[in-house]
Amino acid sequence: MTGDRARPWLLSAPALLLFAVMLVTPLVMTAILSFNSFDFYGGIQPTFGFSNYADVLGDSYFYEIFGRTFLIALVTTVICALIGTPQAYFLLRMHPFWRSLMILVVLGPLLISVVVRTLGWAILLGNNGVINEALRNIGLIERPLKMMYTSGGIVLALVHVMVPFMILAVWAALQRQDPATEKAAESLGAKPFTVFRRIVLPQAMPGILSGSLIVFSLSASAFATPAILGGRRVKVVSTTVYDEFLNTLNWPLGAAIAVILLVSVLAIMVAWNRLVEKRFAAVFQ
Amino acid sequence: MAILELRDLTKRFGETIAVDRFTLSVEKGEFVSLLGPSGCGKTTTLQMVAGFETPTSGSIALNGRDLSKVPARARGLGIVFQTYALFPHMTVEENVGFGLEMRKVPADERKRRIAETLDLVHLSHLSARYPRQMSGGQRQRVALARALVIEPELLLLDEPLSNLDAKLREEMQLELRRIQQEAGVTTLLVTHDQSEAMALSDRIAVMQGGRLIQEATPFEAYDRPTNGFVSSFLGKSNAIDAHLEAGGPGAAQLRCGDIRLDGPVSSQGPGAVLVSLRPERIEFCGEGEGIVSGTVVERVFLGDQWLFKVKTGLGELLVVRRNSGRREPDLGEAVHLSWQAEHLRILEAGSAA
Ligand SMILES: Nc1ncnc2c1ncn2[C@@H]1O[C@H](COP(=O)(O)OP(=O)(O)O)[C@@H](O)[C@H]1O
Ligand SMILES: [Mg+2]
């Protein structure tokens, strides 16, 4: 029956249409744009070539920016895993009342705009910011610690933004584990830390790995946080794209950089996923 | 000497009393079952012995040593959990070896003991598998091996067979008994399945509402229940409300409505009682030889046996007959029932479940 076949498509048509208009179209147009060329006097030329890609891939300036971006994303991911995993475990062990309260505390930041939160960090981290003033007043430092416009500052704020995603991913994995496995290990003579390291952590691993995937890709493409805390001095890929589009007005070059970012993040995600599946296929489904 | 001694063990959760002044001792090498319906406090009792719950009051002693200050990891007990609780990220061999590793047993001895124990549960050929790759029965054996390899003084089993299907459960019952006897390990089992408790144990402790109701060998508990709850929980039983007539020593005289029954020798004083009669002790007989007569109102064929419900002056009585190829009464047929007086059990009135 053709009617029955068509029905699912008809029902999902509105969503598909929205998806096509809002996501696929701009992506395709960005991709096309990246093959055009740019002329300072004539603007965007409808030519087709790889000159923009050649420019990016042949310039150490861009390598530095890509390198910094991925390093910031990687360090953010590692710190999120180190903070988020124990925190998810504590949440699991909490009394139900405190647990629901703490989950609210963990997820609360997600309700506030990233821009607002990052401006908050700017107030804290500035040379005359709250942290430096406090350290100076108690006499620990004489000259302000430089935290604004550094990669470290960006990592700090990104961790704050991303850690809830890690906690949620690990939490989901921990909830799937049988709580009796911890008791079993204990009855076999394991001390609490051994139980955590040998029993809880390995079972949380799928959650840590999928959380890492989310945190890494979001951090690598984050814009607001590096834009506010890094400014022009500590550029990452997304702020570079922004500058190409709005300052230099070299849209094709900006598009090429964006496409390279998209493709490399995708490649890292796919490779990571493969690795994880291979490693854990026998153990977890 | 008793290996395990529970004395007046009590556990409250807020208002509910999960375990109420529970006293039990388990001898070395014995297989004891805690039997009772769901929610009667069996798991809580076991968890207190294991060290995962703190008793509200009462004491637990293992080999004469008080356990109240000993944490779970130092009690050295082997525990098989209802869900098996195998470590999913470890192979069978690593699962079984975990307890030895924690005890810092040298690698070569560890290897030997793992192999021995896997041999005992017939799993040597699967030592490299992960739990996900095994059937329920096999996981059960791994859990058993993991608990036995540390040579515990006491093995605790919480409903170990309840996650298996009926056929496998029967097989594992025999297996469990064999393994327990070969390992010679003192065992405390928790179950709500009366046939499991009877098949496996040397002694059964029947629990109801957190209390110990009767403690006896399986045969005794079945044949001489001290309580209506025990008699109806262990197998099928006919419960008849009756009045015990005053009488001297010797056979009791029972009255049920206007029917008079001869009872067994009983020391109980006169008054209202509950009479219990096992359905397989009732015979069909010729007219005139019967104690009561009635009509068959239900008839179920179970393959190896027949199940009848007979409406009589004593109420509806359940009768079980072994299928020996004879013709059995039809539905609606008038029948006469008889039994021997010593098969009646006189219990406290109102003690039925
Ligand atoms: N952690 C707990 N908190 C509150 N009540 C509990 C808890 N554990 C058990 N109970 C209660 O104690 C009683 C006995 O439970 P349990 O020992 O699990 O029974 P069983 O194992 O015989 O089915 C039940 O009424 C149960 O609701
Ligand atoms: Mg239970």
XYZ file of C-alpha atoms and ligand atoms in Angstrom:
666
model
C 0.000 0.000 0.000
C 1.555 3.241 -1.116
C -0.521 5.227 1.381
C 1.024 3.338 4.292
C 4.505 3.778 2.911
C 4.103 7.475 2.452
C 2.656 8.122 5.863
C 5.888 8.102 7.891
C 7.456 10.487 5.413
C 4.445 12.758 5.466
C 4.400 12.803 9.236
C 8.079 13.631 9.513
C 7.966 16.119 6.651
C 7.689 19.239 8.836
C 10.702 18.197 10.872
C 12.655 17.236 7.763
C 11.810 20.554 6.138
C 12.937 22.493 9.184
C 16.111 20.417 9.334
C 16.809 21.051 5.638
C 16.191 24.784 5.855
C 17.946 25.438 9.146
C 20.907 23.076 9.023
C 21.576 21.505 5.641
C 21.138 24.667 3.566
C 23.589 26.854 5.506
C 26.099 23.994 5.659
C 25.923 23.417 1.913
C 26.136 27.136 1.221
C 29.155 27.447 3.528
C 30.810 24.566 1.734
C 30.156 26.166 -1.679
C 31.347 29.543 -0.401
C 34.641 28.016 0.715
C 35.501 27.183 -2.904
C 34.905 30.763 -4.146
C 37.620 33.389 -4.105
C 37.867 36.861 -2.610
C 39.126 40.070 -4.100
C 39.747 43.217 -2.031
C 38.179 45.419 -4.653
C 35.643 43.139 -6.298
C 34.453 41.177 -3.217
C 33.426 37.506 -3.544
C 34.133 35.999 -6.970
C 32.012 33.035 -8.105
C 35.002 30.941 -9.096
C 35.730 27.387 -8.064
C 39.052 26.316 -6.609
C 40.974 25.112 -3.588
C 42.946 28.308 -3.092
C 41.383 29.046 0.315
C 42.230 25.571 1.598
C 45.745 25.928 0.243
C 46.052 29.280 2.039
C 44.946 27.824 5.366
C 46.935 24.605 5.144
C 50.051 26.400 4.015
C 50.158 28.998 6.757
C 51.731 28.263 10.159
C 49.558 31.010 11.671
C 46.487 28.807 11.156
C 48.267 25.685 12.415
C 48.949 27.521 15.628
C 45.274 28.467 15.964
C 44.052 24.932 15.248
C 46.657 23.502 17.601
C 45.616 25.871 20.391
C 41.924 25.123 19.826
C 42.351 21.364 20.072
C 44.712 21.639 23.018
C 42.190 23.805 24.901
C 39.419 21.295 24.039
C 41.563 18.346 25.122
C 42.632 19.866 28.438
C 39.024 20.928 29.120
C 37.843 17.376 28.400
C 40.416 15.788 30.701
C 39.637 18.187 33.561
C 35.882 17.651 33.066
C 36.397 13.879 33.254
C 38.514 14.222 36.409
C 35.925 16.424 38.105
C 32.737 14.989 36.638
C 33.351 11.280 37.290
C 33.771 11.443 41.076
C 30.985 13.994 41.263
C 28.579 11.680 39.419
C 29.577 8.866 41.789
C 28.917 11.007 44.849
C 25.530 11.948 43.396
C 24.730 8.257 42.989
C 25.576 7.500 46.605
C 23.676 10.462 48.041
C 20.461 10.376 49.992
C 17.623 10.876 47.453
C 16.656 14.255 48.911
C 20.163 15.724 48.702
C 20.635 14.084 45.346
C 17.740 15.895 43.697
C 18.969 19.144 45.242
C 22.528 18.588 44.000
C 21.360 17.670 40.511
C 19.618 21.033 40.419
C 22.856 22.706 41.514
C 24.789 20.856 38.819
C 22.330 21.638 36.046
C 21.528 25.162 37.250
C 24.353 26.842 35.312
C 22.899 25.458 32.077
C 19.872 27.681 32.619
C 22.010 30.840 32.468
C 23.316 32.170 29.163
C 26.935 31.258 28.418
C 27.626 34.942 27.733
C 26.446 35.987 31.177
C 28.444 33.234 32.865
C 31.558 34.078 30.893
C 31.261 37.780 31.730
C 31.125 36.645 35.335
C 34.429 34.847 34.835
C 35.855 37.998 33.228
C 35.019 39.919 36.400
C 36.753 37.249 38.485
C 39.836 36.761 36.315
C 40.749 40.339 35.287
C 44.002 41.998 36.364
C 41.957 44.105 38.750
C 39.427 41.315 39.134
C 38.115 39.711 42.282
C 40.702 36.924 42.475
C 43.743 39.138 41.938
C 42.460 41.760 44.374
C 41.869 39.117 47.014
C 45.299 37.533 46.570
C 46.933 40.962 46.717
C 45.053 41.927 49.837
C 46.133 38.842 51.743
C 49.667 39.494 50.540
C 50.220 36.306 48.517
C 51.166 38.168 45.335
C 52.525 41.591 44.458
C 51.821 41.826 40.765
C 48.537 40.520 39.360
C 48.450 36.998 37.936
C 47.601 37.139 34.277
C 44.443 35.128 33.754
C 42.373 37.161 31.294
C 43.416 36.655 27.663
C 45.167 33.346 28.373
C 44.397 29.805 27.277
C 44.234 28.831 30.940
C 41.439 31.312 31.582
C 39.508 29.953 28.615
C 39.946 26.378 29.872
C 38.754 27.382 33.331
C 35.548 28.942 32.048
C 34.952 26.147 29.530
C 35.240 23.535 32.276
C 32.581 25.409 34.199
C 30.287 25.354 31.173
C 30.981 21.750 30.133
C 31.191 19.812 33.385
C 27.393 19.247 33.632
C 27.458 17.371 30.321
C 30.164 15.071 31.653
C 28.315 14.503 34.916
C 25.102 13.621 33.092
C 26.864 11.151 30.798
C 28.709 9.412 33.651
C 25.595 9.454 35.815
C 23.646 7.638 33.082
C 26.347 4.955 32.879
C 26.529 4.554 36.663
C 22.787 4.110 36.926
C 22.972 1.141 34.594
C 25.417 -0.696 36.848
C 24.223 -3.201 39.418
C 24.829 -1.650 42.874
C 25.390 -5.164 44.207
C 28.701 -5.334 42.294
C 30.127 -2.831 44.793
C 28.911 -4.938 47.700
C 30.314 -8.044 46.065
C 33.736 -6.444 45.779
C 33.550 -5.249 49.357
C 32.626 -8.700 50.617
C 35.666 -10.070 48.768
C 37.887 -7.772 50.792
C 38.185 -4.593 48.689
C 38.661 -1.243 50.450
C 36.421 1.679 49.375
C 38.999 3.249 47.055
C 39.757 -0.123 45.466
C 36.040 -0.629 44.895
C 35.902 2.734 43.131
C 39.011 2.151 41.022
C 38.474 -1.507 40.114
C 34.682 -1.843 40.001
C 32.919 1.527 39.643
C 35.344 3.315 37.332
C 35.547 0.608 34.645
C 31.755 0.352 34.589
C 31.499 4.145 34.288
C 33.988 4.148 31.393
C 31.416 4.110 28.556
C 29.826 7.181 30.135
C 33.169 8.939 30.572
C 34.034 8.232 26.948
C 30.741 9.465 25.540
C 30.854 12.483 27.852
C 34.352 13.226 26.556
C 33.044 13.155 23.025
C 30.384 15.730 23.830
C 32.684 17.979 25.846
C 35.490 17.827 23.286
C 33.359 18.704 20.285
C 31.501 21.471 22.117
C 34.763 22.940 23.447
C 36.500 22.795 20.086
C 33.696 24.781 18.469
C 32.861 27.033 21.441
C 32.633 30.695 20.516
C 31.326 32.928 23.295
C 33.808 31.846 25.989
C 37.027 32.218 23.946
C 35.678 35.397 22.348
C 35.152 37.106 25.700
C 38.071 35.655 27.667
C 40.568 35.305 24.822
C 39.668 38.351 22.770
C 41.942 39.178 19.830
C 45.033 38.026 21.643
C 44.235 34.343 22.198
C 42.496 33.335 19.019
C 40.798 29.980 18.501
C 39.277 28.627 15.299
C 35.760 29.876 15.891
C 36.856 33.425 16.720
C 39.131 33.393 13.661
C 36.199 32.441 11.448
C 34.187 35.250 13.015
C 36.963 37.757 12.300
C 37.295 36.643 8.688
C 33.585 37.059 8.170
C 33.042 40.366 9.956
C 36.378 42.221 9.947
C 38.332 41.167 6.887
C 35.074 40.391 5.088
C 36.890 37.484 3.437
C 33.901 35.152 3.628
C 35.342 32.385 1.439
C 38.429 32.055 3.648
C 36.255 32.057 6.786
C 34.061 29.373 5.239
C 37.093 27.229 4.404
C 38.355 27.457 8.005
C 34.883 26.540 9.301
C 34.704 23.526 6.995
C 38.150 22.338 8.106
C 37.081 22.632 11.760
C 33.873 20.706 11.101
C 35.636 17.938 9.214
C 38.451 17.537 11.730
C 36.078 17.441 14.716
C 33.941 14.875 12.882
C 37.007 12.785 12.077
C 38.149 12.846 15.708
C 34.665 11.870 16.901
C 34.345 8.968 14.486
C 37.827 7.665 15.264
C 37.187 7.951 19.019
C 33.875 6.148 18.700
C 35.464 3.329 16.716
C 38.162 2.930 19.317
C 35.640 2.838 22.147
C 33.399 0.319 20.419
C 36.308 -1.952 19.649
C 37.598 -1.797 23.190
C 34.282 -2.435 24.930
C 32.269 -4.541 22.484
C 32.597 -7.744 24.518
C 31.930 -6.091 27.836
C 29.135 -3.599 27.324
C 26.344 -3.467 24.787
C 30.249 -25.683 68.181
C 28.074 -23.349 66.176
C 29.862 -21.377 63.454
C 27.213 -18.696 63.266
C 25.081 -17.517 66.155
C 22.365 -14.924 65.771
C 20.912 -13.784 69.064
C 17.777 -11.612 69.339
C 18.723 -9.950 66.086
C 16.421 -6.991 65.380
C 16.316 -4.471 62.577
C 13.971 -1.504 62.281
C 13.559 0.777 59.304
C 11.794 3.740 60.893
C 8.433 2.364 61.947
C 8.680 -1.042 60.239
C 10.328 -3.893 62.058
C 11.996 -5.902 59.309
C 13.568 -8.486 61.613
C 12.231 -9.133 65.085
C 14.283 -10.831 67.828
C 15.614 -13.468 65.468
C 17.683 -16.213 67.078
C 19.388 -18.972 65.120
C 22.576 -20.964 65.234
C 24.241 -22.749 62.350
C 26.597 -25.676 62.884
C 29.798 -26.278 60.952
C 29.150 -27.827 57.514
C 25.410 -27.381 57.810
C 23.107 -26.102 55.064
C 20.422 -23.920 56.652
C 17.630 -22.122 54.775
C 15.706 -19.044 55.818
C 12.312 -19.608 54.270
C 9.428 -17.192 54.180
C 7.189 -15.113 51.953
C 8.455 -11.975 50.253
C 8.981 -9.088 52.672
C 9.366 -11.235 55.796
C 12.899 -9.969 56.470
C 15.089 -12.701 54.982
C 17.291 -10.415 52.912
C 17.653 -7.964 55.788
C 18.831 -10.800 58.048
C 21.373 -11.924 55.477
C 22.579 -8.353 54.902
C 23.194 -7.974 58.627
C 25.240 -11.172 58.669
C 27.143 -9.957 55.591
C 27.790 -6.586 57.229
C 25.843 -4.384 54.815
C 23.162 -3.494 57.346
C 23.710 -2.601 60.996
C 21.458 -4.427 63.461
C 19.239 -2.218 65.609
C 19.870 -4.625 68.462
C 20.975 -8.184 69.060
C 24.249 -9.852 68.223
C 25.930 -11.843 65.495
C 28.869 -14.094 66.309
C 31.028 -15.962 63.824
C 33.123 -18.721 65.413
C 32.483 -17.159 68.795
C 33.760 -13.742 67.663
C 31.358 -10.808 67.845
C 30.922 -9.238 64.406
C 29.361 -5.921 65.389
C 32.630 -3.977 64.958
C 33.874 -5.930 61.930
C 33.320 -4.260 58.517
C 31.903 -6.326 55.635
C 35.262 -6.569 53.873
C 36.937 -8.143 56.895
C 34.285 -10.794 57.625
C 35.614 -13.184 54.999
C 32.187 -14.456 53.988
C 31.314 -15.767 50.550
C 28.187 -14.103 49.209
C 26.126 -14.961 46.137
C 23.767 -12.127 45.283
C 20.329 -12.507 43.776
C 21.474 -10.605 40.661
C 24.825 -12.487 40.771
C 26.580 -9.081 40.754
C 29.374 -10.313 38.489
C 31.881 -7.659 37.434
C 30.869 -7.095 33.789
C 34.264 -5.735 32.740
C 36.199 -8.760 33.959
C 36.467 -12.228 32.467
C 35.272 -15.257 34.418
C 38.821 -15.897 35.546
C 39.304 -12.290 36.713
C 35.952 -12.335 38.496
C 36.834 -15.486 40.397
C 40.369 -14.257 41.113
C 39.291 -10.884 42.522
C 38.929 -12.070 46.110
C 42.325 -13.797 46.007
C 43.899 -10.668 44.577
C 42.483 -8.652 47.470
C 44.034 -11.212 49.831
C 47.383 -10.781 48.070
C 47.590 -14.481 47.203
C 50.679 -15.041 44.996
C 49.967 -15.334 41.278
C 50.774 -19.017 40.833
C 48.691 -20.116 43.796
C 45.930 -17.821 42.616
C 45.949 -19.486 39.229
C 45.785 -22.932 40.763
C 42.901 -22.079 43.077
C 40.911 -20.373 40.302
C 41.341 -23.472 38.154
C 40.283 -25.775 40.995
C 37.177 -23.772 41.784
C 36.141 -23.404 38.145
C 36.534 -27.141 37.901
C 34.251 -27.614 40.896
C 31.479 -25.632 39.177
C 32.210 -27.223 35.774
C 33.181 -23.983 34.050
C 36.855 -24.520 33.235
C 36.210 -24.254 29.502
C 34.668 -20.759 29.776
C 37.303 -19.017 31.892
C 38.063 -16.377 29.231
C 34.453 -15.335 28.669
C 32.849 -12.111 29.863
C 29.622 -12.374 31.931
C 27.556 -10.879 29.079
C 28.508 -13.828 26.926
C 27.088 -16.434 29.309
C 23.697 -17.907 30.123
C 21.915 -17.348 33.441
C 22.924 -20.756 34.784
C 26.559 -20.211 33.880
C 26.630 -16.769 35.514
C 25.192 -18.379 38.605
C 28.093 -20.812 38.704
C 30.611 -18.014 38.263
C 29.060 -16.174 41.190
C 29.280 -19.346 43.243
C 32.902 -19.933 42.265
C 33.799 -16.335 43.099
C 32.315 -16.759 46.572
C 33.865 -20.191 47.194
C 37.395 -19.532 45.987
C 38.234 -17.489 49.087
C 37.371 -20.560 51.198
C 34.867 -18.683 53.338
C 33.822 -19.916 56.745
C 30.259 -19.222 55.761
C 28.537 -19.035 52.374
C 25.529 -16.718 52.083
C 23.081 -17.203 49.222
C 20.239 -14.757 48.572
C 17.555 -16.352 46.377
C 20.303 -17.715 44.133
C 18.007 -19.643 41.807
C 15.102 -17.235 41.460
C 16.355 -15.741 38.189
C 16.490 -19.105 36.423
C 13.694 -20.814 34.524
C 11.947 -23.764 36.145
C 13.883 -26.590 34.495
C 17.279 -25.002 35.021
C 16.324 -24.242 38.604
C 15.800 -27.925 39.350
C 19.134 -28.821 37.776
C 20.920 -26.099 39.699
C 19.359 -27.277 42.971
C 21.126 -30.607 42.629
C 24.290 -28.860 41.442
C 24.250 -26.449 44.364
C 23.862 -29.272 46.860
C 26.730 -31.221 45.263
C 29.023 -28.185 45.231
C 28.174 -27.295 48.809
C 28.948 -30.809 49.989
C 32.139 -31.135 47.950
C 33.393 -27.802 49.245
C 32.149 -28.714 52.744
C 31.181 -25.123 53.314
C 28.668 -24.010 55.943
C 25.804 -22.372 54.058
C 22.972 -20.012 54.863
C 20.414 -19.740 52.060
C 17.536 -17.314 51.764
C 14.529 -18.295 49.678
C 10.788 -17.903 49.336
C 10.572 -21.182 47.413
C 9.600 -23.985 49.790
C 10.598 -26.761 47.384
C 14.052 -25.226 47.049
C 14.461 -24.993 50.801
C 13.311 -28.579 51.290
C 15.478 -29.982 48.516
C 18.670 -28.262 49.641
C 18.733 -27.831 53.362
C 19.675 -29.807 56.417
C 17.565 -27.422 58.421
C 14.861 -24.880 57.593
C 14.082 -21.745 59.573
C 10.615 -20.551 58.597
C 10.127 -16.801 58.964
C 6.980 -14.719 59.064
C 6.813 -10.973 59.663
C 10.450 -10.813 60.766
C 10.086 -13.607 63.314
C 11.315 -17.137 63.438
C 8.237 -19.394 63.398
C 9.720 -22.865 63.241
C 13.154 -24.355 62.959
C 13.325 -27.987 61.895
C 14.605 -30.469 59.342
C 12.725 -30.295 56.037
C 10.904 -33.550 56.841
C 9.895 -32.393 60.294
C 8.785 -28.965 59.119
C 6.619 -30.546 56.443
C 5.289 -33.425 58.487
C 5.049 -31.832 61.903
C 4.431 -28.142 61.417
C 3.957 -26.410 64.748
C 1.899 -23.702 63.203
C -0.818 -23.229 60.571
C 1.356 -20.793 58.663
C 4.160 -23.317 58.328
C 1.800 -26.090 57.272
C 0.227 -23.992 54.518
C 3.495 -22.417 53.387
C 5.331 -25.727 53.051
C 3.395 -27.584 50.402
C -0.383 -27.829 50.150
C -2.505 -28.462 53.166
C -6.159 -28.593 54.243
C -6.863 -26.339 57.185
C -9.986 -27.270 59.173
C -11.333 -25.205 62.034
C -12.367 -27.558 64.843
C -13.010 -27.828 68.529
C -10.882 -30.035 70.722
C -13.060 -31.824 73.247
C -11.997 -32.184 76.814
C -10.421 -35.538 77.353
C -7.685 -37.206 79.306
C -4.377 -38.279 77.863
C -4.566 -40.380 74.715
C -6.171 -39.792 71.348
C -7.853 -36.438 70.938
C -11.524 -36.056 70.114
C -12.322 -33.320 67.608
C -15.630 -31.789 66.687
C -16.202 -29.856 63.504
C -19.793 -28.732 63.256
C -21.645 -31.992 63.905
C -18.881 -34.196 62.544
C -16.729 -35.987 65.062
C -13.149 -36.871 64.223
C -10.553 -39.027 65.914
C -7.332 -37.096 66.316
C -3.749 -38.054 67.084
C -2.394 -38.204 70.594
C -2.213 -34.623 71.767
C -1.324 -32.865 74.956
C -3.208 -29.705 74.037
C -5.979 -28.499 76.304
C -9.595 -28.289 75.107
C -10.768 -25.369 72.961
C -10.763 -24.049 69.410
C -7.968 -25.492 67.260
C -6.820 -25.619 63.680
C -6.514 -29.084 62.171
C -4.151 -29.542 59.263
C -4.299 -32.492 56.883
C -1.994 -33.032 53.896
C -3.943 -33.690 50.662
C -1.765 -36.706 49.752
C -2.690 -38.452 53.028
C -6.380 -38.628 52.067
C -7.635 -41.812 50.371
C -10.760 -42.540 48.381
C -12.574 -45.538 49.856
C -15.754 -47.549 49.626
C -19.055 -46.452 51.119
C -19.220 -47.083 54.852
C -15.433 -47.099 55.348
C -15.100 -43.354 54.932
C -14.741 -40.693 57.576
C -16.590 -38.102 55.477
C -18.317 -38.216 52.124
C -18.711 -35.551 49.500
C -18.767 -34.725 45.798
C -15.916 -33.908 43.453
C -16.235 -30.249 42.443
C -12.915 -29.849 40.666
C -10.539 -32.249 38.998
C -7.137 -31.325 37.540
C -4.747 -33.700 35.813
C -1.093 -32.837 36.439
C 0.590 -35.734 34.640
C 2.167 -37.553 37.538
C -0.744 -36.808 39.832
C -4.397 -35.861 40.081
C -5.705 -32.948 42.059
C -9.277 -33.073 43.375
C -11.376 -30.632 45.259
C -14.072 -32.441 47.228
C -16.988 -30.679 48.867
C -17.631 -32.285 52.251
C -19.162 -31.516 55.603
C -15.695 -30.293 56.709
C -15.588 -27.766 53.876
C -13.779 -28.162 50.563
C -10.911 -30.605 50.919
C -7.971 -30.863 48.556
C -7.046 -34.445 47.641
C -3.926 -35.434 45.732
C -3.666 -38.874 44.126
C -0.604 -40.302 42.443
C -1.397 -41.202 38.833
C -1.079 -44.979 38.867
C -3.228 -45.610 35.819
C -6.360 -46.405 37.840
C -9.707 -44.886 37.060
C -10.171 -41.818 39.225
C -13.512 -40.271 40.244
C -15.251 -37.992 37.748
C -16.415 -34.473 38.274
C -19.658 -34.480 40.283
C -19.166 -38.048 41.452
C -20.011 -38.891 45.070
C -16.902 -40.066 46.917
C -15.934 -41.211 50.402
C -12.743 -40.031 52.065
C -10.669 -41.599 54.781
C -7.328 -41.013 56.469
C -5.425 -42.172 59.458
C -5.949 -40.284 62.670
C -2.211 -39.766 63.239
C -1.970 -37.775 60.012
C -4.029 -34.974 61.469
C -1.999 -32.142 63.005
C -3.575 -30.154 65.767
C -2.375 -26.536 65.665
C -3.184 -23.302 67.402
C -6.435 -21.748 66.130
C -6.073 -18.705 63.861
C -2.443 -19.425 62.980
C -3.148 -20.038 59.292
C -1.554 -17.724 56.721
N 16.380 -0.090 53.193
C 15.125 -0.258 53.650
N 14.393 0.792 54.069
C 13.140 0.633 54.543
N 12.502 -0.549 54.625
C 13.163 -1.643 54.224
C 14.510 -1.561 53.707
N 14.919 -2.812 53.384
C 13.877 -3.630 53.678
N 12.827 -2.940 54.186
C 11.551 -3.513 54.651
O 11.834 -4.570 55.517
C 10.979 -5.667 55.284
C 11.777 -6.920 54.989
O 12.434 -6.777 53.768
P 13.382 -7.898 53.172
O 14.367 -8.286 54.182
O 13.913 -7.384 51.882
O 12.362 -9.081 52.890
P 12.557 -10.430 52.068
O 13.964 -10.524 51.629
O 12.159 -11.500 53.006
O 11.623 -10.341 50.902
C 10.065 -5.252 54.155
O 8.852 -4.821 54.720
C 10.767 -4.114 53.501
O 9.841 -3.207 52.964
Mg 14.728 -10.678 49.557
